[in-house]
Tab-separated table of C-alpha atoms in Angstrom:
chain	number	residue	atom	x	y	z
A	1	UNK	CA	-7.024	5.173	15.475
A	2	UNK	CA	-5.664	2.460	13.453
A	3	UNK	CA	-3.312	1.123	15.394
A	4	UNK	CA	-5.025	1.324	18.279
A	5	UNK	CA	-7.673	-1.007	16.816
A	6	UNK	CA	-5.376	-3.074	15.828
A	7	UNK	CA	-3.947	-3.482	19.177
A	8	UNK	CA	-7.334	-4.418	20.413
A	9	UNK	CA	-7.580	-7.089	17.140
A	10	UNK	CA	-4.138	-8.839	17.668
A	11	UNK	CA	-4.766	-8.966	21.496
A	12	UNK	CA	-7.876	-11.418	21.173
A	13	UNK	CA	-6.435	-13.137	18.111
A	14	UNK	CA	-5.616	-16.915	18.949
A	15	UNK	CA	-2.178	-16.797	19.602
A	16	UNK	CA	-1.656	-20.317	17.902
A	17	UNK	CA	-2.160	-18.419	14.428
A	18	UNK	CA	0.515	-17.553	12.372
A	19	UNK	CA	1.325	-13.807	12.642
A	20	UNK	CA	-1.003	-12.017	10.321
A	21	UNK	CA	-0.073	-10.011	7.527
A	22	UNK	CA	-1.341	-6.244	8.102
A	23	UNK	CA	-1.807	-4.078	5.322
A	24	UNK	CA	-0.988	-0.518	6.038
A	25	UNK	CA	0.038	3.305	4.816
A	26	UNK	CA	3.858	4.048	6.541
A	27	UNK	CA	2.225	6.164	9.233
A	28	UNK	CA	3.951	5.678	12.586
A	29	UNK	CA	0.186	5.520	14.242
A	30	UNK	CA	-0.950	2.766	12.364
A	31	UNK	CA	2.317	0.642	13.819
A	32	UNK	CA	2.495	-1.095	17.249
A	33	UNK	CA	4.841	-1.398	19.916
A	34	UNK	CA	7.041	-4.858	19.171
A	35	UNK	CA	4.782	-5.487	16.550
A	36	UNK	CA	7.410	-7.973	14.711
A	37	UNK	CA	6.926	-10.433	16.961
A	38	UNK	CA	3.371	-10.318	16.667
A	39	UNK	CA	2.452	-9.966	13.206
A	40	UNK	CA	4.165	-9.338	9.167
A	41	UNK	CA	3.800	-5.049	8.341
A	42	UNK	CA	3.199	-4.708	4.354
A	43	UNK	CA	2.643	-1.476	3.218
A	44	UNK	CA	1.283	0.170	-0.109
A	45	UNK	CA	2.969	0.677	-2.462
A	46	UNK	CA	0.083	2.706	-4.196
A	47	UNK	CA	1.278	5.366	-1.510
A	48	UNK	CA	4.574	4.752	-2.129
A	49	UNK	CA	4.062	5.723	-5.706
A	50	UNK	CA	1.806	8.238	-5.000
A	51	UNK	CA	5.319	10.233	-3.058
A	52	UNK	CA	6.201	10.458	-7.069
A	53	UNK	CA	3.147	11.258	-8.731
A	54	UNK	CA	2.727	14.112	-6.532
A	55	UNK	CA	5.841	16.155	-7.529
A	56	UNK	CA	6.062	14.503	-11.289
A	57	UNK	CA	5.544	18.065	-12.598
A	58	UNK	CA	8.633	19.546	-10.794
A	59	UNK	CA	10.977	16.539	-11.191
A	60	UNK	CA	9.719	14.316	-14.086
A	61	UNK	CA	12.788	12.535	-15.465
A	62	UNK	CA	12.981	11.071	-11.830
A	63	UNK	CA	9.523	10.435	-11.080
A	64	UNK	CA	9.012	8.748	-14.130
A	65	UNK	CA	12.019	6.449	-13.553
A	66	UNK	CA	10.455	5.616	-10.394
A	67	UNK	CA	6.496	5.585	-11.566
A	68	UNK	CA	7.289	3.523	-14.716
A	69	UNK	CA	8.933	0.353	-12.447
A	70	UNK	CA	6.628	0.468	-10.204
A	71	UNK	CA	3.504	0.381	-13.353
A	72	UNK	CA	5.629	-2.199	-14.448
A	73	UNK	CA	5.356	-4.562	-11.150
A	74	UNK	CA	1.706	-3.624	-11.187
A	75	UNK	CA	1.219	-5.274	-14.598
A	76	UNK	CA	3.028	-8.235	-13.439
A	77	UNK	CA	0.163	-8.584	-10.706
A	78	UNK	CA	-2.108	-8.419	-13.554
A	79	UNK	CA	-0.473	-11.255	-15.191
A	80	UNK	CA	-0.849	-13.227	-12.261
A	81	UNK	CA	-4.404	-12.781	-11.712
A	82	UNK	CA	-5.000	-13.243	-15.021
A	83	UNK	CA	-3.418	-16.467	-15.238
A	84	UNK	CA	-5.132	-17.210	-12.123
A	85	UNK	CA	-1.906	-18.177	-10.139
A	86	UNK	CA	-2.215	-19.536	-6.664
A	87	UNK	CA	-0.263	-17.815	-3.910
A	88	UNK	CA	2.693	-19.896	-4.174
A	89	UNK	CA	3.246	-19.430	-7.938
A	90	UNK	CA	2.563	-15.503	-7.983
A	91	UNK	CA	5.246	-15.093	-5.314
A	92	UNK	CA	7.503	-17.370	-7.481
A	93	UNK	CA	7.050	-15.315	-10.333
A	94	UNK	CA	7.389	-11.673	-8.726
A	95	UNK	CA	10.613	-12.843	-7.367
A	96	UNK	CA	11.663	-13.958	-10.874
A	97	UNK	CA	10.153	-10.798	-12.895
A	98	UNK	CA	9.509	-7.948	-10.355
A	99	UNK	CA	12.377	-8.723	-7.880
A	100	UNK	CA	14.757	-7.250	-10.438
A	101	UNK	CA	13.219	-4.552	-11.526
A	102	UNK	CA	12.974	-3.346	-7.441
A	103	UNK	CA	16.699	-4.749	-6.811
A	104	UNK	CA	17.915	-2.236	-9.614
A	105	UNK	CA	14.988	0.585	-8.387
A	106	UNK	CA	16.686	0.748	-4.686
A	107	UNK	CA	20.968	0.327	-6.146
A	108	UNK	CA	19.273	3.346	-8.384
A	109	UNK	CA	17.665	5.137	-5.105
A	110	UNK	CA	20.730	4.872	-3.333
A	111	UNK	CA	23.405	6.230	-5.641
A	112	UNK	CA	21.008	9.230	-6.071
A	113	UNK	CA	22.419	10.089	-2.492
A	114	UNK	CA	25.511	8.566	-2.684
A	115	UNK	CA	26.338	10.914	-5.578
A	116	UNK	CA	24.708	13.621	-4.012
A	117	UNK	CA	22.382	13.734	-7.378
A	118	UNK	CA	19.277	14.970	-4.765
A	119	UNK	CA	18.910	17.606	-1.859
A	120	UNK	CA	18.177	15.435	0.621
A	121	UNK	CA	15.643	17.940	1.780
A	122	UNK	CA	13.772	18.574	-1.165
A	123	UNK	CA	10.570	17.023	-2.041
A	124	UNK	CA	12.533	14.400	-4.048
A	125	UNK	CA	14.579	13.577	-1.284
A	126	UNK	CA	12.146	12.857	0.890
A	127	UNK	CA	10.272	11.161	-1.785
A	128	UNK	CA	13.391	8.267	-2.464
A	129	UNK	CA	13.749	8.388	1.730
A	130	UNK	CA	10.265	7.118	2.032
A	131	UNK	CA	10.180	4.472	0.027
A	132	UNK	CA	14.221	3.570	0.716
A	133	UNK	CA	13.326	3.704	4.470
A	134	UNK	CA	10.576	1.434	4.406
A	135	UNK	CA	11.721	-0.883	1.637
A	136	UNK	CA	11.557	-4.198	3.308
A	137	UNK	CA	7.565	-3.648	3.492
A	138	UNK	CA	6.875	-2.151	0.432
A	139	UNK	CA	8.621	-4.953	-1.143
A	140	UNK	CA	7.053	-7.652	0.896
A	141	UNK	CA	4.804	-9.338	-1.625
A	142	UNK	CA	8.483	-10.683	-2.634
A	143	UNK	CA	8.906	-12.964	0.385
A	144	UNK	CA	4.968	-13.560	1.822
A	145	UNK	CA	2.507	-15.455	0.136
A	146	UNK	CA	-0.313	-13.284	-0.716
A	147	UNK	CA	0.945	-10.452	0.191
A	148	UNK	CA	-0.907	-7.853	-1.574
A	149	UNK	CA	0.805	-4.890	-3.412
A	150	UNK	CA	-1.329	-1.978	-2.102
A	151	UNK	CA	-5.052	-1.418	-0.391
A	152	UNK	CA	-6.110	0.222	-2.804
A	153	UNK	CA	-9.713	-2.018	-2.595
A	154	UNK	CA	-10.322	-1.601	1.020
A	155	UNK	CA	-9.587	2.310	0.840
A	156	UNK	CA	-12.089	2.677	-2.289
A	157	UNK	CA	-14.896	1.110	0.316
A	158	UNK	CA	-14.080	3.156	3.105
A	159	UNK	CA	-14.528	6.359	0.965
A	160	UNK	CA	-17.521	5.144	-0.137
A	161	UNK	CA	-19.247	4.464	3.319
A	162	UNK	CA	-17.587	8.019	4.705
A	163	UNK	CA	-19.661	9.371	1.585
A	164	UNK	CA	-22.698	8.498	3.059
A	165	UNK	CA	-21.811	9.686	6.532
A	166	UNK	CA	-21.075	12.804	4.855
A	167	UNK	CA	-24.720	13.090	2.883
A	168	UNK	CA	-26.618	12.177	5.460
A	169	UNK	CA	-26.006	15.081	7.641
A	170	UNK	CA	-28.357	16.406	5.385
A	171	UNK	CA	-31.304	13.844	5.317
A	172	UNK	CA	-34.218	15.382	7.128
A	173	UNK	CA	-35.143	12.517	9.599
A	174	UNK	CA	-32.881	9.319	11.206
A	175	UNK	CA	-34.913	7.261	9.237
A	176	UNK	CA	-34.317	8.606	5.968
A	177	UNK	CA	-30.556	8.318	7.206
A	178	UNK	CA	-31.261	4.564	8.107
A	179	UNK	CA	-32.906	4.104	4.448
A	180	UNK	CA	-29.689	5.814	2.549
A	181	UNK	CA	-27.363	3.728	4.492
A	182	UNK	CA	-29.055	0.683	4.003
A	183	UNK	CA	-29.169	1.351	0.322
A	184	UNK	CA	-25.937	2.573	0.300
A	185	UNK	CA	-24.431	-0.815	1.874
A	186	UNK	CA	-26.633	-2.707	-0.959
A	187	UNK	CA	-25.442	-0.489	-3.470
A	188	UNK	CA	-21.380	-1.245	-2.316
A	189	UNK	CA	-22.290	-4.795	-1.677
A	190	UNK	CA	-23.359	-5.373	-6.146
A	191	UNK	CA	-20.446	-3.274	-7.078
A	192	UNK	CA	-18.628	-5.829	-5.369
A	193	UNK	CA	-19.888	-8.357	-6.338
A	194	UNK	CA	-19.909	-7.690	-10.368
């Protein structure tokens, strides 16, 4: 139902904002009809990677190609926080360090098919198609300010809270239910905060 509660977001968003930038997986549901007029789609590139990690075992010389740039524009995110850059200056420097690494990932992507070195079919076909095909938003922390690199964050919390609906199907009363959850959201709340 994601995109259908975004729909319902955007539509009582003041339309004097800027477009927002939206955070996503590549699934077709989460997206929106027109929705480049209305807002700027990023998507993770945790899931991108994850197309890799998935079927290292059966192709690992080009998984690892793949898995090893993309660790690589992870630690330049870790740089940046590090140094405690401010939007402006971690874009500058992802173009400068990470933009090349990506620029020579997708010419690399690409002559894979050109010179019919993968099935397109196979699971490593369709691994290079997803992330070729979808390139301009896995790649958008290179032309958005703050754009983030994955969601990693916000999908750790909502596992967490669908955790507790989960266990408390098994609590004995509501209120013990209302107790757990309540502790639960304290609990979530520290680990966020340090």
């Amino acid at each position: 139902h994601a995109g259908e509660n975004l729909a319902q977001v955007i539509q009582r968003r003041d339309r004097s904002l800027p477009p927002p930038l939206v955070m996503s997986d590549a699934l077709r549901a989460n997206h929106l009809p027109d929705e480049d007029q209305i807002l700027i789609r990023s998507y993770c590139l945790a899931h991108g990677g994850r197309q890799f990690s998935d079927i290292d075992a059966v192709f690992p010389d080009e998984c690892q190609r793949v898995l090893s740039d993309l660790a690589r524009i992870y630690e330049h995110d870790r740089h940046c926080a590090q140094q405690s850059m401010s939007g402006s200056e971690r874009l500058t420097y992802h173009q400068k360090h990470s933009g090349p690494i990506l620029e020579r990932l997708k010419s690399w992507l690409e002559e894979q098919f050109s010179d019919r070195l993968v099935e397109p079919n196979s699971s490593l076909g369709k691994a290079y198609h997803y992330l070729l095909s979808r390139w301009e938003g896995f790649t958008r922390f290179l032309s958005v300010i703050d754009a983030p690199l994955d969601n990693n964050i916000t999908e750790r919390a909502l596992k967490f809270m669908i955790r507790q609906r989960k266990n408390s199907l098994f609590l004995a009363t509501e209120h013990s239910a209302r107790v757990a959850s309540l502790l639960t959201s304290l609990i979530a709340t520290a680990i966020e905060a340090g």
